[in-house]
Short mmCIF file of C-alpha atoms in Angstrom, two decimals:
data_model
loop_
_atom_site.label_atom_id
_atom_site.label_comp_id
_atom_site.label_asym_id
_atom_site.label_seq_id
_atom_site.Cartn_x
_atom_site.Cartn_y
_atom_site.Cartn_z
CA MET H 36 60.80 30.45 87.74
CA GLU H 37 59.04 29.28 90.89
CA PHE H 38 61.21 27.97 93.69
CA ALA H 39 59.00 25.91 95.90
CA VAL H 40 61.46 23.17 96.87
CA GLU H 41 61.00 22.13 100.49
CA SER H 42 64.10 20.16 101.39
CA GLY H 43 63.13 16.86 102.95
CA LEU H 44 66.46 15.56 104.23
CA LYS H 45 66.83 14.02 107.67
CA THR H 46 68.43 16.06 110.44
CA MET H 47 72.04 15.01 110.94
CA GLU H 48 73.29 14.94 114.51
CA SER H 49 76.98 14.80 115.30
CA GLY H 50 78.61 13.83 118.55
CA GLU H 51 79.39 17.47 119.33
CA GLY H 52 75.78 18.16 120.29
CA ILE H 53 75.93 21.73 118.98
CA ARG H 54 76.11 20.62 115.40
CA ARG H 55 72.92 19.86 113.53
CA ASN H 56 74.45 19.21 110.09
CA GLN H 57 77.46 17.56 108.47
CA ALA H 58 78.26 20.39 106.06
CA LEU H 59 81.91 21.37 106.29
CA ILE H 60 83.46 24.82 106.52
CA CYS H 61 86.49 24.94 104.25
CA ALA H 62 89.10 27.69 104.69
CA PRO H 63 90.87 28.63 101.42
CA LEU H 64 94.56 29.19 102.19
CA MET H 65 96.60 31.50 99.96
CA ALA H 66 100.23 32.23 100.83
CA ASP H 67 103.60 32.87 99.15
CA THR H 68 105.57 30.25 101.10
CA VAL H 69 104.97 26.84 102.63
CA ASP H 70 105.81 28.12 106.12
CA GLN H 71 103.15 30.83 105.79
CA MET H 72 100.73 28.17 104.52
CA VAL H 73 101.42 26.07 107.65
CA ASP H 74 100.75 29.08 109.90
CA LEU H 75 97.43 29.61 108.12
CA MET H 76 96.47 25.93 108.67
CA HIS H 77 96.72 26.36 112.44
CA LYS H 78 94.87 29.65 112.27
CA ALA H 79 92.07 27.93 110.31
CA LYS H 80 91.78 25.23 112.96
CA SER H 81 91.63 27.77 115.80
CA LYS H 82 88.88 29.71 113.99
CA GLY H 83 86.73 26.60 113.61
CA ALA H 84 87.31 25.38 110.03
CA ASP H 85 86.73 21.66 109.33
CA ILE H 86 89.00 21.40 106.30
CA VAL H 87 91.53 23.58 104.47
CA GLU H 88 91.91 24.21 100.76
CA ILE H 89 95.63 24.55 100.00
CA ARG H 90 95.95 26.77 96.94
CA LEU H 91 99.22 25.56 95.44
CA ASP H 92 98.91 28.11 92.61
CA HIS H 93 99.53 30.95 95.12
CA LEU H 94 102.91 29.61 96.30
CA LYS H 95 105.81 31.70 94.94
CA ILE H 96 108.40 29.05 95.83
CA PHE H 97 107.18 25.48 95.40
CA ASN H 98 109.07 22.18 95.44
CA PRO H 99 106.27 19.60 94.99
CA CYS H 100 108.00 16.53 96.46
CA SER H 101 109.12 17.95 99.80
CA ASP H 102 106.50 20.70 100.18
CA ILE H 103 103.37 18.61 99.65
CA GLU H 104 104.63 15.92 102.01
CA LYS H 105 105.42 18.53 104.69
CA MET H 106 102.04 20.24 104.39
CA ILE H 107 100.09 16.97 104.64
CA LYS H 108 102.19 15.82 107.60
CA VAL H 109 101.80 18.97 109.71
CA CYS H 110 98.26 19.99 108.74
CA PRO H 111 95.95 19.74 111.79
CA LEU H 112 92.85 19.44 109.55
CA PRO H 113 91.77 17.36 106.53
CA THR H 114 93.19 18.73 103.27
CA LEU H 115 91.97 19.73 99.84
CA PHE H 116 94.67 20.51 97.28
CA THR H 117 93.86 22.88 94.43
CA TYR H 118 96.33 23.97 91.75
CA ARG H 119 94.16 26.39 89.80
CA PRO H 120 95.34 27.47 86.32
CA LEU H 121 94.97 31.00 84.93
CA TRP H 122 92.30 29.83 82.50
CA GLU H 123 89.98 28.89 85.40
CA GLY H 124 90.59 32.01 87.49
CA GLY H 125 93.72 30.79 89.32
CA GLN H 126 97.39 31.85 89.37
CA TYR H 127 99.18 28.86 87.80
CA ALA H 128 100.72 29.69 84.42
CA GLY H 129 102.89 26.59 83.82
CA ASP H 130 102.42 23.40 81.79
CA GLU H 131 99.69 20.83 82.52
CA LYS H 132 102.06 17.87 83.01
CA SER H 133 103.79 19.53 86.01
CA ARG H 134 100.44 20.53 87.44
CA PHE H 135 99.01 17.00 87.10
CA GLU H 136 102.22 15.59 88.61
CA ALA H 137 101.82 17.75 91.73
CA LEU H 138 98.15 16.74 92.14
CA ARG H 139 98.98 13.03 91.69
CA LEU H 140 101.72 13.40 94.29
CA ALA H 141 99.23 14.95 96.72
CA MET H 142 96.90 11.98 96.18
CA GLU H 143 99.69 9.46 96.80
CA LEU H 144 101.01 11.26 99.89
CA GLY H 145 97.64 11.19 101.66
CA ALA H 146 95.65 14.29 100.65
CA ASP H 147 91.98 13.90 101.60
CA HIS H 148 90.70 15.70 98.48
CA ILE H 149 92.08 17.17 95.29
CA ASP H 150 90.25 19.56 92.94
CA ILE H 151 90.58 19.24 89.18
CA GLU H 152 88.72 21.41 86.64
CA LEU H 153 86.12 19.79 84.37
CA LYS H 154 87.99 21.12 81.31
CA ALA H 155 91.10 19.15 82.36
CA ALA H 156 89.43 16.13 84.01
CA HIS H 157 89.59 13.65 81.09
CA GLU H 158 93.22 14.52 80.39
CA PHE H 159 94.02 14.12 84.10
CA ASN H 160 92.28 10.72 84.20
CA ASP H 161 94.43 9.55 81.25
CA PHE H 162 97.51 10.88 83.07
CA LEU H 163 96.63 8.73 86.14
CA HIS H 164 96.10 5.57 84.00
CA GLY H 165 93.33 4.59 86.40
CA ASN H 166 95.71 4.46 89.40
CA LYS H 167 93.70 6.48 91.88
CA PRO H 168 94.67 6.10 95.54
CA GLY H 169 91.58 4.94 97.47
CA LYS H 170 91.62 7.49 100.29
CA CYS H 171 91.63 10.64 98.15
CA LYS H 172 88.30 12.03 96.94
CA VAL H 173 88.37 13.78 93.57
CA ILE H 174 86.40 17.00 93.28
CA ILE H 175 85.73 17.95 89.67
CA SER H 176 84.94 21.64 89.39
CA SER H 177 83.51 24.18 86.98
CA HIS H 178 83.51 27.98 87.42
CA ASN H 179 81.30 30.44 85.57
CA TYR H 180 82.35 34.04 86.20
CA ASP H 181 79.67 35.52 83.90
CA ASN H 182 76.24 34.33 85.06
CA THR H 183 74.08 31.48 86.40
CA PRO H 184 72.68 29.35 83.55
CA PRO H 185 69.10 27.97 83.40
CA VAL H 186 68.30 24.82 85.45
CA LYS H 187 68.43 22.58 82.36
CA ASP H 188 71.97 23.73 81.54
CA LEU H 189 73.06 23.28 85.16
CA GLY H 190 71.60 19.76 85.07
CA ASN H 191 73.64 18.97 81.95
CA LEU H 192 76.76 20.38 83.62
CA ILE H 193 76.25 18.08 86.62
CA THR H 194 75.88 15.07 84.30
CA ARG H 195 79.15 15.95 82.55
CA ILE H 196 81.00 16.41 85.86
CA GLN H 197 79.70 13.06 87.11
CA ALA H 198 80.63 11.32 83.86
CA ALA H 199 84.19 12.65 84.22
CA GLY H 200 84.56 10.50 87.36
CA ALA H 201 83.88 12.97 90.17
CA ASP H 202 83.56 11.66 93.73
CA ILE H 203 82.29 15.15 94.59
CA ILE H 204 80.71 17.62 92.17
CA LYS H 205 81.65 21.29 92.44
CA PHE H 206 80.33 24.20 90.43
CA ALA H 207 80.35 27.94 91.03
CA THR H 208 78.29 30.44 89.06
CA THR H 209 77.87 34.22 89.31
CA ALA H 210 74.74 35.95 90.63
CA LEU H 211 73.45 38.81 88.48
CA ASP H 212 70.28 38.75 90.61
CA ILE H 213 69.51 37.12 93.98
CA THR H 214 66.90 34.91 92.26
CA ASP H 215 69.73 33.12 90.39
CA VAL H 216 70.52 31.32 93.66
CA ALA H 217 67.16 29.49 93.56
CA ARG H 218 68.22 27.49 90.49
CA VAL H 219 71.37 26.36 92.27
CA PHE H 220 69.39 25.31 95.37
CA GLN H 221 67.12 23.26 93.10
CA ILE H 222 70.10 21.38 91.67
CA THR H 223 71.77 20.91 95.09
CA VAL H 224 68.73 19.52 96.88
CA HIS H 225 68.16 16.88 94.17
CA SER H 226 71.79 15.80 93.76
CA GLN H 227 72.47 12.08 94.41
CA VAL H 228 76.21 12.75 94.64
CA PRO H 229 78.02 14.92 97.24
CA ILE H 230 77.90 18.45 95.82
CA ILE H 231 79.52 21.84 96.41
CA ALA H 232 77.43 24.55 94.73
CA MET H 233 78.23 28.23 95.17
CA VAL H 234 76.90 31.41 93.62
CA MET H 235 79.57 34.11 93.62
CA GLY H 236 79.12 37.80 94.42
CA GLU H 237 77.13 39.65 97.11
CA ARG H 238 73.81 38.65 95.48
CA GLY H 239 74.86 35.01 95.89
CA LEU H 240 75.72 35.14 99.61
CA MET H 241 72.62 33.10 100.51
CA SER H 242 74.05 30.07 98.61
CA ARG H 243 77.09 30.01 100.88
CA ILE H 244 75.19 30.29 104.17
CA LEU H 245 72.29 27.94 103.41
CA CYS H 246 74.54 25.13 102.17
CA PRO H 247 73.51 22.79 105.10
CA LYS H 248 69.81 23.44 104.50
CA PHE H 249 69.94 22.22 100.92
CA GLY H 250 72.42 19.38 101.48
CA GLY H 251 75.70 20.91 100.23
CA TYR H 252 78.97 19.09 101.06
CA LEU H 253 80.90 22.20 102.10
CA THR H 254 81.01 25.98 102.01
CA PHE H 255 84.04 28.28 101.96
CA GLY H 256 84.78 30.60 104.87
CA THR H 257 87.77 32.94 104.87
CA LEU H 258 90.21 33.53 107.73
CA GLU H 259 89.90 37.31 107.44
CA ALA H 260 87.38 39.67 105.84
CA GLY H 261 88.39 40.53 102.29
CA GLN H 262 90.95 37.70 101.89
CA VAL H 263 88.75 35.73 99.52
CA SER H 264 89.55 33.10 96.91
CA ALA H 265 86.25 33.89 95.12
CA PRO H 266 83.86 36.88 95.25
CA GLY H 267 81.32 36.95 98.08
CA GLN H 268 82.91 34.54 100.55
CA PRO H 269 81.97 35.22 104.20
CA THR H 270 84.47 34.74 107.02
CA ILE H 271 84.51 31.58 109.18
CA GLU H 272 83.64 33.85 112.11
CA GLU H 273 80.52 35.15 110.30
CA LEU H 274 79.39 31.66 109.27
CA VAL H 275 79.73 30.23 112.78
CA ASN H 276 78.85 33.17 115.05
CA LEU H 277 76.71 35.53 112.96
CA TYR H 278 74.71 33.02 110.89
CA ASN H 279 74.82 30.00 113.27
CA PHE H 280 75.96 27.77 110.36
CA ARG H 281 76.38 24.69 112.60
CA LEU H 282 72.72 24.82 113.66
CA LEU H 283 71.16 25.00 110.19
CA GLU H 284 69.25 21.98 108.93
CA PRO H 285 66.82 21.09 106.12
CA ASP H 286 63.74 22.49 107.87
CA THR H 287 65.37 25.72 109.09
CA LYS H 288 63.14 28.69 108.21
CA VAL H 289 64.76 31.53 106.27
CA PHE H 290 64.27 35.21 107.19
CA GLY H 291 66.18 38.25 106.08
CA ILE H 292 66.42 41.95 105.38
CA ILE H 293 65.57 43.02 101.83
CA GLY H 294 67.28 46.21 100.71
CA ASN H 295 69.81 47.81 98.41
CA PRO H 296 72.36 48.49 99.85
CA VAL H 297 71.97 46.02 102.71
CA SER H 298 75.36 44.70 103.88
CA HIS H 299 75.61 47.40 106.59
CA SER H 300 72.48 46.18 108.40
CA LYS H 301 72.82 45.04 112.02
CA SER H 302 69.53 43.09 111.86
CA PRO H 303 71.12 39.65 111.19
CA LYS H 304 73.15 40.01 114.40
CA LEU H 305 70.04 40.94 116.38
CA TYR H 306 67.78 38.14 115.10
CA ASN H 307 70.29 35.29 114.80
CA GLU H 308 71.56 35.80 118.34
CA ALA H 309 67.97 35.78 119.61
CA PHE H 310 67.03 32.72 117.51
CA LYS H 311 70.01 30.83 118.89
CA SER H 312 69.36 31.71 122.53
CA VAL H 313 65.78 30.39 122.46
CA GLY H 314 66.50 27.45 120.15
CA PHE H 315 64.27 28.79 117.34
CA ASN H 316 65.04 26.95 114.09
CA GLY H 317 65.55 29.95 111.81
CA VAL H 318 68.30 31.97 110.15
CA TYR H 319 68.25 35.66 109.23
CA LEU H 320 70.26 36.87 106.21
CA HIS H 321 71.31 40.00 104.32
CA LEU H 322 69.31 39.87 101.05
CA LEU H 323 70.56 42.22 98.34
CA VAL H 324 67.42 42.54 96.20
CA ASP H 325 67.04 44.52 92.95
CA ASP H 326 63.58 43.40 91.82
CA VAL H 327 61.11 42.89 94.70
CA PRO H 328 58.20 41.22 92.82
CA LYS H 329 60.65 38.79 91.16
CA PHE H 330 62.19 37.98 94.56
CA PHE H 331 58.82 37.10 96.14
CA ARG H 332 57.70 35.11 93.06
CA THR H 333 60.92 33.09 93.06
CA TYR H 334 61.20 32.32 96.77
CA SER H 335 57.59 31.29 97.17
CA SER H 336 57.97 28.25 99.45
CA LEU H 337 56.97 28.33 103.11
CA ASP H 338 60.67 27.88 103.96
CA PHE H 339 61.16 31.57 103.12
CA ALA H 340 59.08 32.74 106.03
CA GLY H 341 59.54 36.43 106.76
CA PHE H 342 61.35 39.56 105.70
CA SER H 343 62.29 42.97 107.05
CA VAL H 344 62.19 45.57 104.29
CA THR H 345 64.43 48.62 104.14
CA ILE H 346 65.28 51.42 101.68
CA PRO H 347 64.40 51.58 98.79
CA HIS H 348 61.86 48.72 98.72
CA LYS H 349 59.16 49.60 101.29
CA GLU H 350 56.61 50.79 98.72
CA ALA H 351 57.36 48.03 96.20
CA ALA H 352 57.01 45.36 98.92
CA LEU H 353 53.57 46.69 99.86
CA ALA H 354 52.39 46.12 96.29
CA CYS H 355 53.50 42.45 96.49
CA CYS H 356 51.47 41.63 99.61
CA ASP H 357 48.18 39.71 99.46
CA GLU H 358 47.04 41.45 102.63
CA VAL H 359 48.25 44.69 104.21
CA ASP H 360 47.67 46.02 107.69
CA PRO H 361 45.36 49.10 107.44
CA VAL H 362 47.90 51.47 109.02
CA ALA H 363 50.64 50.30 106.62
CA LYS H 364 48.19 50.81 103.76
CA SER H 365 47.53 54.39 104.94
CA ILE H 366 51.25 55.05 105.31
CA GLY H 367 51.87 53.55 101.87
CA ALA H 368 54.83 51.42 102.95
CA VAL H 369 55.61 48.13 104.72
CA ASN H 370 58.82 47.26 106.54
CA CYS H 371 57.78 43.72 107.51
CA VAL H 372 56.42 40.92 105.31
CA VAL H 373 55.38 37.54 106.74
CA ARG H 374 54.51 34.43 104.74
CA ARG H 375 51.40 32.81 106.17
CA PRO H 376 50.88 29.02 106.32
CA ASP H 377 48.76 29.24 103.15
CA GLY H 378 51.69 30.91 101.35
CA LYS H 379 50.03 34.34 101.21
CA LEU H 380 52.11 37.42 102.05
CA PHE H 381 51.00 39.73 104.86
CA GLY H 382 52.61 43.17 105.13
CA CYS H 383 52.69 45.59 108.05
CA ASN H 384 54.64 48.62 109.19
CA THR H 385 56.50 48.24 112.48
CA ASP H 386 58.55 51.42 111.94
CA TYR H 387 55.78 53.45 113.53
CA VAL H 388 55.16 50.73 116.13
CA GLY H 389 58.82 50.90 117.13
CA ALA H 390 58.82 54.66 117.50
CA ILE H 391 55.39 54.94 119.13
CA SER H 392 55.97 52.11 121.62
CA SER H 393 59.36 53.52 122.63
CA ILE H 394 57.70 56.95 123.12
CA GLU H 395 54.91 55.32 125.18
CA ASP H 396 57.51 53.50 127.29
CA GLY H 397 59.27 56.84 127.81
CA LEU H 398 56.03 58.46 128.96
CA ARG H 399 55.17 55.58 131.28
CA GLY H 400 58.66 55.87 132.73
CA SER H 401 58.24 59.57 133.50
CA GLN H 402 56.21 60.49 136.57
CA ASN H 403 53.69 62.49 134.53
CA GLY H 404 52.86 59.53 132.30
CA SER H 405 49.40 58.09 132.73
CA THR H 406 49.29 54.71 134.38
CA GLY H 407 45.88 53.76 132.97
CA THR H 408 45.28 50.92 130.56
CA GLY H 409 45.00 53.20 127.50
CA SER H 410 47.91 54.78 125.66
CA PRO H 411 49.71 57.57 127.57
CA LEU H 412 49.62 59.44 124.22
CA ALA H 413 45.82 59.75 124.27
CA GLY H 414 44.80 63.42 124.28
CA LYS H 415 48.40 64.71 124.07
CA LEU H 416 49.52 67.17 121.41
CA PHE H 417 52.06 65.26 119.27
CA VAL H 418 54.29 67.43 117.07
CA VAL H 419 55.99 65.63 114.17
CA ILE H 420 58.94 67.26 112.40
CA GLY H 421 59.09 66.04 108.78
CA ALA H 422 56.45 64.88 106.31
CA GLY H 423 58.36 62.04 104.57
CA GLY H 424 57.84 58.30 105.04
CA ALA H 425 58.89 58.23 108.69
CA GLY H 426 56.92 61.42 109.50
CA LYS H 427 53.87 59.89 107.88
CA ALA H 428 54.29 56.68 109.88
CA LEU H 429 54.63 58.53 113.20
CA ALA H 430 51.71 60.85 112.48
CA TYR H 431 49.45 57.85 111.74
CA GLY H 432 50.73 55.95 114.74
CA ALA H 433 50.18 58.87 117.13
CA LYS H 434 46.71 59.52 115.76
CA GLU H 435 45.84 55.82 116.16
CA LYS H 436 46.78 56.12 119.86
CA GLY H 437 44.41 59.04 120.35
CA ALA H 438 46.91 61.90 120.18
CA ARG H 439 46.20 65.24 118.49
CA VAL H 440 48.75 65.72 115.72
CA ALA H 441 50.63 68.75 114.35
CA ILE H 442 53.04 68.49 111.40
CA ALA H 443 56.01 70.85 111.02
CA ASN H 444 57.98 70.70 107.77
CA ARG H 445 60.49 72.88 105.90
CA THR H 446 57.97 73.26 103.08
CA TYR H 447 54.58 74.19 104.49
CA ASP H 448 52.66 72.58 101.60
CA ARG H 449 54.03 69.10 102.40
CA ALA H 450 53.07 69.62 106.06
CA ARG H 451 49.57 70.74 105.04
CA GLU H 452 49.13 67.69 102.78
CA LEU H 453 49.93 65.23 105.59
CA ALA H 454 48.02 67.22 108.21
CA ASP H 455 44.90 67.10 106.02
CA VAL H 456 45.17 63.32 105.71
CA VAL H 457 45.62 62.67 109.46
CA GLY H 458 43.30 65.47 110.54
CA GLY H 459 45.88 67.63 112.27
CA GLN H 460 47.35 71.13 112.03
CA ALA H 461 50.26 72.19 109.82
CA LEU H 462 53.10 74.65 110.29
CA SER H 463 56.42 75.43 108.66
CA LEU H 464 59.61 74.50 110.49
CA ALA H 465 60.39 78.23 110.91
CA GLU H 466 57.16 78.63 112.92
CA LEU H 467 57.97 75.79 115.30
CA ASP H 468 60.07 77.90 117.69
CA ASN H 469 57.06 80.06 118.52
CA PHE H 470 54.50 77.24 118.53
CA ARG H 471 53.60 76.99 122.23
CA PRO H 472 49.85 76.41 122.54
CA GLU H 473 50.22 74.30 125.69
CA LYS H 474 52.67 72.64 128.07
CA GLY H 475 53.43 68.90 128.17
CA MET H 476 53.57 68.33 124.39
CA ILE H 477 55.45 65.48 122.61
CA LEU H 478 58.04 66.26 119.90
CA ALA H 479 59.22 63.70 117.31
CA ASN H 480 61.97 64.53 114.80
CA THR H 481 61.78 62.24 111.74
CA THR H 482 64.17 64.24 109.53
CA SER H 483 67.94 63.75 109.20
CA ILE H 484 68.68 67.11 110.90
CA GLY H 485 71.47 66.52 113.44
CA MET H 486 72.70 63.30 111.83
CA HIS H 487 76.43 62.59 111.52
CA PRO H 488 78.42 64.49 110.23
CA LYS H 489 76.25 67.59 110.86
CA VAL H 490 75.98 66.90 114.58
CA ASN H 491 75.64 70.56 115.57
CA ASP H 492 72.38 71.02 113.67
CA THR H 493 69.02 70.89 115.45
CA PRO H 494 65.49 71.42 114.11
CA VAL H 495 64.26 73.58 117.00
CA SER H 496 65.72 76.09 119.49
CA LYS H 497 66.51 75.05 123.04
CA GLU H 498 64.13 77.73 124.41
CA ALA H 499 61.15 76.10 122.66
CA LEU H 500 61.91 72.71 124.22
CA ALA H 501 60.68 73.81 127.68
CA ASN H 502 57.10 73.16 126.51
CA TYR H 503 57.67 69.48 125.75
CA MET H 504 57.45 66.64 128.27
CA LEU H 505 59.10 64.15 125.89
CA VAL H 506 61.35 64.52 122.83
CA PHE H 507 62.08 61.70 120.38
CA ASP H 508 64.70 61.71 117.59
CA ALA H 509 64.68 59.07 114.84
CA VAL H 510 68.36 59.87 114.10
CA TYR H 511 70.59 57.31 115.84
CA THR H 512 74.05 58.34 114.63
CA PRO H 513 74.95 59.88 117.06
CA LYS H 514 72.76 58.18 119.63
CA ILE H 515 72.39 61.44 121.59
CA THR H 516 71.83 64.22 119.06
CA ARG H 517 72.03 67.93 119.88
CA LEU H 518 68.20 67.97 119.95
CA LEU H 519 68.10 65.22 122.59
CA ARG H 520 70.93 66.71 124.64
CA GLU H 521 69.20 70.11 124.80
CA ALA H 522 65.82 68.48 125.49
CA ALA H 523 67.27 66.61 128.48
CA GLU H 524 68.85 69.84 129.73
CA SER H 525 65.40 71.47 129.45
CA GLY H 526 63.89 68.78 131.67
CA ALA H 527 62.20 66.64 129.00
CA GLN H 528 62.21 62.85 128.90
CA ILE H 529 64.23 61.73 125.82
CA VAL H 530 63.86 58.68 123.53
CA THR H 531 66.61 57.79 121.03
CA GLY H 532 66.52 56.40 117.49
CA VAL H 533 68.18 53.24 118.80
CA ASP H 534 65.06 52.65 120.91
CA MET H 535 62.99 52.93 117.73
CA PHE H 536 65.23 50.45 115.88
CA ILE H 537 64.94 47.96 118.75
CA GLY H 538 61.21 48.69 119.14
CA GLN H 539 60.43 47.98 115.49
CA ALA H 540 62.43 44.75 115.77
CA TYR H 541 60.32 43.52 118.74
CA GLU H 542 57.14 43.24 116.72
CA GLN H 543 58.91 41.77 113.70
CA TYR H 544 60.53 39.11 115.89
CA GLU H 545 57.16 38.20 117.40
CA ARG H 546 55.53 38.04 113.95
CA PHE H 547 58.40 35.91 112.61
CA THR H 548 58.62 33.45 115.51
CA GLY H 549 55.31 33.57 117.40
CA LEU H 550 57.46 34.02 120.53
CA PRO H 551 57.71 37.03 122.88
CA ALA H 552 60.57 39.36 121.92
CA PRO H 553 63.69 39.06 124.11
CA LYS H 554 63.72 42.77 124.92
CA VAL H 555 66.60 42.76 127.40
CA GLN H 556 68.76 40.75 125.01
CA PHE H 557 67.98 43.04 122.04
CA LYS H 558 69.03 46.06 124.12
CA LYS H 559 72.25 44.34 125.20
CA ILE H 560 73.15 43.37 121.61
CA MET H 561 72.59 46.94 120.40
CA GLU H 562 74.73 48.34 123.23
CA ASN H 563 77.60 46.16 122.03
#
């Protein structure tokens, strides 16, 4: 299914000035006692929630008459009362009449919203006899914990929820694949009625963050990580400070990191902070992708503007691009995909750019570095340890800058293979200690030797390091590996894997935004 919806809603300004949309952040509150519930209300307000969902089904001791009145009276935020039964994923196991009674009481005592399930809505309407207090908005909800149905079925569901008398429509489905979210966006953006539409699970995270872009009424944000009322909910803190939820609007461009796994990535922090500081209208997300071609086919609109690509999708992403940078083509992998104004996908590899530019900066910073206009790598002997993807990228990058390349690898045959392609010499890792054809060489480790937890490992002896003017290590946990420590002690300039990570992000940022990369800011964010 193609998803080429471009949301055409007007930007909504609020009096706060820092808020570009009217979408609400709702904190689900789950506690055993009313006093604990009240504490959570104040916590939700201090964290920046707009509204709280009071989950009555979680209360262990509950006296509807006095407790509901107390909670409405002391709550510092607008309220939504939910009394979710077991059969819809909640905790309430009692009879329907008592449940309806509590919800009616909430409506009469001044609740702003109540939530009733579609399966019980007609029965609840009969119970009310048409006496619905004017102030309270009724959310009619449906939860699918198995999958996300086709668009036609979702459309029929919306019609049924509306027909049941909903002031606000709510439905939640489950993402089996990240492309499921596109169907929900399609429904949300065309809804004539206020709508809350969520896709549960990690693959559905995008639905929760992009709610303001597609015109959703609210999204759920938890008080603490892990304390969720449904799978995949982010925290309020993440929504507001990591994803800049308040600044999202219909024409916000979407960027993200495609990988599996991907939740550990620090890229969203890097890009979103930079976007916010320069006022760039974009958001950068974690995108847990299983099927790369399907992802690009589904999110084909210009709104989905650029992607970083990480393990294991770099080769698959290359095959999806309409045009690929020649170096990336030679390397056989892309880590950056940009959607051009004509909708075509352009792929490039900034992994090598990140490493090579940080090595060049290191050379320019050392007194022996050339100060000419060309690359300080030109004419230098550049020794790459490792013949995998990263080794390949660095070998190509160094060669492109005019360096002479040597490849050292545990298995000589792999080294030979790569050396033949880039026109360099090959040696086994065992031979590297005695490889000293000249002084002032460059060494780049692209293997995982020395990575946490094996921090005492190093690919080359300290004695051999005296022949190198600069040593680079792609490993960045720890930041200073044994290799780098010993290189510095031997008098070499050192460049860390963190510099490579930041370096590869510079070019991606510039390709995504058309703006110069905020280099100082990127460094500061990574230090924190």
